[in-house]
Short mmCIF file of N, CA and C in Angstrom, two decimals:
data_model
loop_
_atom_site.label_atom_id
_atom_site.label_comp_id
_atom_site.label_asym_id
_atom_site.label_seq_id
_atom_site.Cartn_x
_atom_site.Cartn_y
_atom_site.Cartn_z
N UNK A 1 14.46 2.39 -5.64
CA UNK A 1 13.28 1.30 -4.14
C UNK A 1 12.69 2.24 -3.24
N UNK A 2 11.38 1.66 -2.62
CA UNK A 2 11.58 2.23 -1.33
C UNK A 2 11.53 2.14 -0.73
N UNK A 3 11.68 2.88 0.22
CA UNK A 3 12.47 2.12 1.48
C UNK A 3 10.98 2.45 3.04
N UNK A 4 11.19 1.30 3.97
CA UNK A 4 9.61 1.39 4.36
C UNK A 4 9.95 0.93 5.97
N UNK A 5 9.73 2.10 6.95
CA UNK A 5 9.82 1.26 8.05
C UNK A 5 9.07 0.34 8.75
N UNK A 6 9.75 -0.79 9.54
CA UNK A 6 9.33 -1.43 10.58
C UNK A 6 7.60 -1.07 9.97
N UNK A 7 6.71 -1.81 10.56
CA UNK A 7 4.70 -2.19 10.93
C UNK A 7 5.38 -2.01 12.28
N UNK A 8 4.25 -0.38 12.94
CA UNK A 8 3.92 -0.36 13.83
C UNK A 8 3.66 -1.54 14.64
N UNK A 9 2.99 -2.43 13.91
CA UNK A 9 1.71 -3.56 14.72
C UNK A 9 2.58 -4.63 15.05
N UNK A 10 3.42 -5.19 14.13
CA UNK A 10 3.84 -6.91 14.62
C UNK A 10 5.33 -6.49 14.71
N UNK A 11 6.53 -5.29 14.43
CA UNK A 11 7.88 -4.99 14.16
C UNK A 11 8.23 -5.77 12.95
N UNK A 12 7.78 -6.20 12.38
CA UNK A 12 7.87 -6.62 11.09
C UNK A 12 8.88 -5.62 9.84
N UNK A 13 9.68 -6.17 9.09
CA UNK A 13 10.20 -5.01 7.76
C UNK A 13 9.92 -6.17 6.64
N UNK A 14 8.23 -6.09 6.52
CA UNK A 14 7.62 -6.87 5.14
C UNK A 14 7.19 -6.18 4.11
N UNK A 15 7.19 -4.99 4.80
CA UNK A 15 5.85 -3.81 4.18
C UNK A 15 5.88 -3.33 2.33
N UNK A 16 4.95 -3.41 1.79
CA UNK A 16 5.33 -2.81 -0.01
C UNK A 16 4.00 -2.28 -0.17
N UNK A 17 4.70 -1.75 -1.45
CA UNK A 17 3.68 -0.35 -1.75
C UNK A 17 2.48 -1.13 -3.28
N UNK A 18 1.80 -1.74 -3.12
CA UNK A 18 0.96 -1.97 -4.30
C UNK A 18 -0.58 -1.12 -4.49
N UNK A 19 -1.14 -1.61 -6.24
CA UNK A 19 -2.57 -0.33 -5.71
C UNK A 19 -3.32 -1.01 -5.45
N UNK A 20 -5.05 -0.35 -5.44
CA UNK A 20 -6.07 -0.58 -5.21
C UNK A 20 -6.37 -2.17 -5.66
N UNK A 21 -6.00 -1.39 -7.26
CA UNK A 21 -6.44 -2.89 -7.96
C UNK A 21 -6.11 -4.31 -7.58
N UNK A 22 -4.39 -4.52 -7.32
CA UNK A 22 -3.62 -6.16 -6.22
C UNK A 22 -4.44 -6.29 -5.13
N UNK A 23 -4.54 -4.82 -4.49
CA UNK A 23 -5.28 -5.02 -3.21
C UNK A 23 -6.43 -6.19 -3.25
N UNK A 24 -7.46 -4.95 -4.71
CA UNK A 24 -9.18 -5.81 -4.72
C UNK A 24 -9.08 -6.58 -5.61
N UNK A 25 -8.20 -7.09 -6.73
CA UNK A 25 -7.84 -8.34 -7.38
C UNK A 25 -8.88 -7.19 -8.62
N UNK A 26 -9.15 -6.09 -8.56
CA UNK A 26 -9.47 -5.55 -9.81
C UNK A 26 -8.81 -6.08 -11.25
N UNK A 27 -10.05 -6.54 -12.35
CA UNK A 27 -9.74 -7.05 -13.43
C UNK A 27 -9.51 -5.38 -14.11
N UNK A 28 -9.16 -6.55 -15.20
CA UNK A 28 -8.69 -5.23 -16.05
C UNK A 28 -10.10 -4.68 -16.87
N UNK A 29 -11.10 -6.05 -16.90
CA UNK A 29 -12.31 -5.18 -17.75
C UNK A 29 -13.76 -4.45 -16.93
N UNK A 30 -13.10 -4.35 -15.63
CA UNK A 30 -13.95 -3.52 -14.91
C UNK A 30 -13.79 -2.13 -14.91
N UNK A 31 -14.80 -0.91 -14.87
CA UNK A 31 -15.20 -0.03 -14.68
C UNK A 31 -14.21 1.01 -13.70
N UNK A 32 -14.07 0.19 -12.98
CA UNK A 32 -12.59 1.31 -12.09
C UNK A 32 -11.93 0.59 -11.73
N UNK A 33 -10.56 -0.11 -12.95
CA UNK A 33 -9.86 -0.52 -13.31
C UNK A 33 -8.86 0.78 -13.41
N UNK A 34 -9.24 2.01 -13.84
CA UNK A 34 -8.04 3.04 -14.04
C UNK A 34 -7.45 3.73 -13.00
N UNK A 35 -8.97 3.63 -12.10
CA UNK A 35 -8.55 4.45 -10.51
C UNK A 35 -8.19 3.15 -9.93
N UNK A 36 -8.63 2.29 -9.69
CA UNK A 36 -7.07 1.35 -9.45
C UNK A 36 -6.12 0.94 -9.46
N UNK A 37 -5.99 1.24 -10.73
CA UNK A 37 -4.47 1.31 -10.96
C UNK A 37 -3.14 2.09 -11.36
N UNK A 38 -4.20 2.94 -10.31
CA UNK A 38 -3.33 4.28 -10.06
C UNK A 38 -3.43 4.92 -8.52
N UNK A 39 -3.47 4.14 -7.96
CA UNK A 39 -4.13 4.61 -6.30
C UNK A 39 -3.58 3.99 -5.74
N UNK A 40 -2.50 4.26 -4.50
CA UNK A 40 -1.71 3.39 -4.22
C UNK A 40 -2.21 3.38 -2.18
N UNK A 41 -1.48 1.68 -2.01
CA UNK A 41 -1.53 1.93 -0.23
C UNK A 41 -0.44 1.24 0.01
N UNK A 42 -0.09 1.11 1.01
CA UNK A 42 1.32 0.05 1.65
C UNK A 42 0.87 -0.97 3.14
N UNK A 43 0.84 -1.72 2.28
CA UNK A 43 0.45 -3.29 3.24
C UNK A 43 1.77 -4.15 4.10
N UNK A 44 1.70 -4.20 5.70
CA UNK A 44 2.22 -5.43 5.77
C UNK A 44 2.38 -6.47 5.87
N UNK A 45 2.71 -7.07 4.82
CA UNK A 45 2.98 -7.84 3.91
C UNK A 45 2.31 -9.39 4.62
N UNK A 46 0.88 -9.91 4.22
CA UNK A 46 1.09 -10.82 5.88
C UNK A 46 1.36 -12.13 4.96
N UNK A 47 1.46 -12.43 3.97
CA UNK A 47 1.94 -13.79 3.18
C UNK A 47 3.35 -13.70 3.03
N UNK A 48 4.44 -12.34 3.67
CA UNK A 48 5.28 -12.96 4.10
C UNK A 48 5.89 -12.74 5.89
N UNK A 49 4.85 -13.03 6.24
CA UNK A 49 4.44 -13.29 7.80
C UNK A 49 4.50 -11.87 8.69
N UNK A 50 3.95 -10.72 7.71
CA UNK A 50 3.82 -9.73 8.42
C UNK A 50 2.13 -9.82 8.72
N UNK A 51 1.42 -8.82 9.57
CA UNK A 51 0.53 -8.66 9.62
C UNK A 51 -0.68 -8.41 9.30
N UNK A 52 -0.71 -7.82 8.12
CA UNK A 52 -1.54 -7.82 7.30
C UNK A 52 -2.51 -5.92 7.05
N UNK A 53 -1.47 -5.33 8.84
CA UNK A 53 -1.64 -3.99 8.54
C UNK A 53 -1.69 -2.64 7.49
N UNK A 54 -2.32 -2.18 6.84
CA UNK A 54 -2.27 -1.00 5.80
C UNK A 54 -2.41 0.51 6.19
N UNK A 55 -2.34 1.57 5.56
CA UNK A 55 -1.83 2.80 5.56
C UNK A 55 -3.65 3.15 6.27
N UNK A 56 -4.23 2.32 5.28
CA UNK A 56 -5.85 3.24 5.66
C UNK A 56 -6.33 3.45 4.82
N UNK A 57 -5.35 4.59 3.22
CA UNK A 57 -6.38 5.42 2.10
C UNK A 57 -5.03 5.11 1.39
N UNK A 58 -6.08 5.53 0.43
CA UNK A 58 -4.74 5.77 -1.21
C UNK A 58 -4.60 6.46 -1.56
N UNK A 59 -2.99 7.17 -2.25
CA UNK A 59 -2.85 7.93 -2.50
C UNK A 59 -2.60 7.82 -4.37
N UNK A 60 -2.62 8.92 -4.90
CA UNK A 60 -2.01 8.84 -6.08
C UNK A 60 -0.35 8.55 -6.53
N UNK A 61 0.54 8.75 -5.89
CA UNK A 61 2.40 8.23 -5.95
C UNK A 61 2.58 7.26 -4.92
N UNK A 62 3.46 6.12 -5.05
CA UNK A 62 3.49 5.36 -4.54
C UNK A 62 4.31 6.14 -3.65
N UNK A 63 4.91 7.70 -4.12
CA UNK A 63 6.05 7.91 -2.84
C UNK A 63 5.09 8.40 -1.88
N UNK A 64 3.26 9.29 -1.69
CA UNK A 64 3.17 9.55 -0.50
C UNK A 64 2.49 8.65 0.40
N UNK A 65 2.18 7.50 -0.83
CA UNK A 65 1.58 5.88 -0.08
C UNK A 65 2.88 5.64 0.77
N UNK A 66 4.16 5.74 0.68
CA UNK A 66 5.27 5.33 1.42
C UNK A 66 5.74 6.13 2.35
N UNK A 67 5.86 7.54 2.43
CA UNK A 67 5.17 8.62 3.49
C UNK A 67 4.53 8.37 4.26
N UNK A 68 3.27 8.23 3.96
CA UNK A 68 2.66 8.06 4.71
C UNK A 68 2.41 6.98 5.32
N UNK A 69 3.30 5.72 5.57
CA UNK A 69 3.24 4.34 5.61
C UNK A 69 4.99 4.71 7.43
N UNK A 70 5.71 6.01 6.65
CA UNK A 70 6.37 5.98 7.36
C UNK A 70 6.64 6.73 8.31
N UNK A 71 5.75 7.33 8.19
CA UNK A 71 5.19 8.46 9.50
C UNK A 71 4.44 8.05 10.42
N UNK A 72 5.40 8.49 11.71
CA UNK A 72 5.56 8.67 12.91
C UNK A 72 5.00 9.05 14.08
N UNK A 73 4.41 9.26 15.02
CA UNK A 73 3.88 10.01 16.03
C UNK A 73 5.29 10.21 16.79
N UNK A 74 5.62 11.30 17.27
CA UNK A 74 6.61 11.39 17.94
C UNK A 74 6.78 11.11 19.63
#
């Protein structure tokens, strides 16, 4: 299971990793589904009280997306 830092904007600990297909609600029959279902982002889950912030990019693995979310400027 991925460990996420708290959101740098709202301070909540409700981040989750999801695919582009989940974010865009891409259907299985959509031409972009193969790409959308294999690229990941991390979002501060608005439905769980977060602010909806995301890393703003998509990565080929959950680990890469999690690393991007957890990266903080010192």
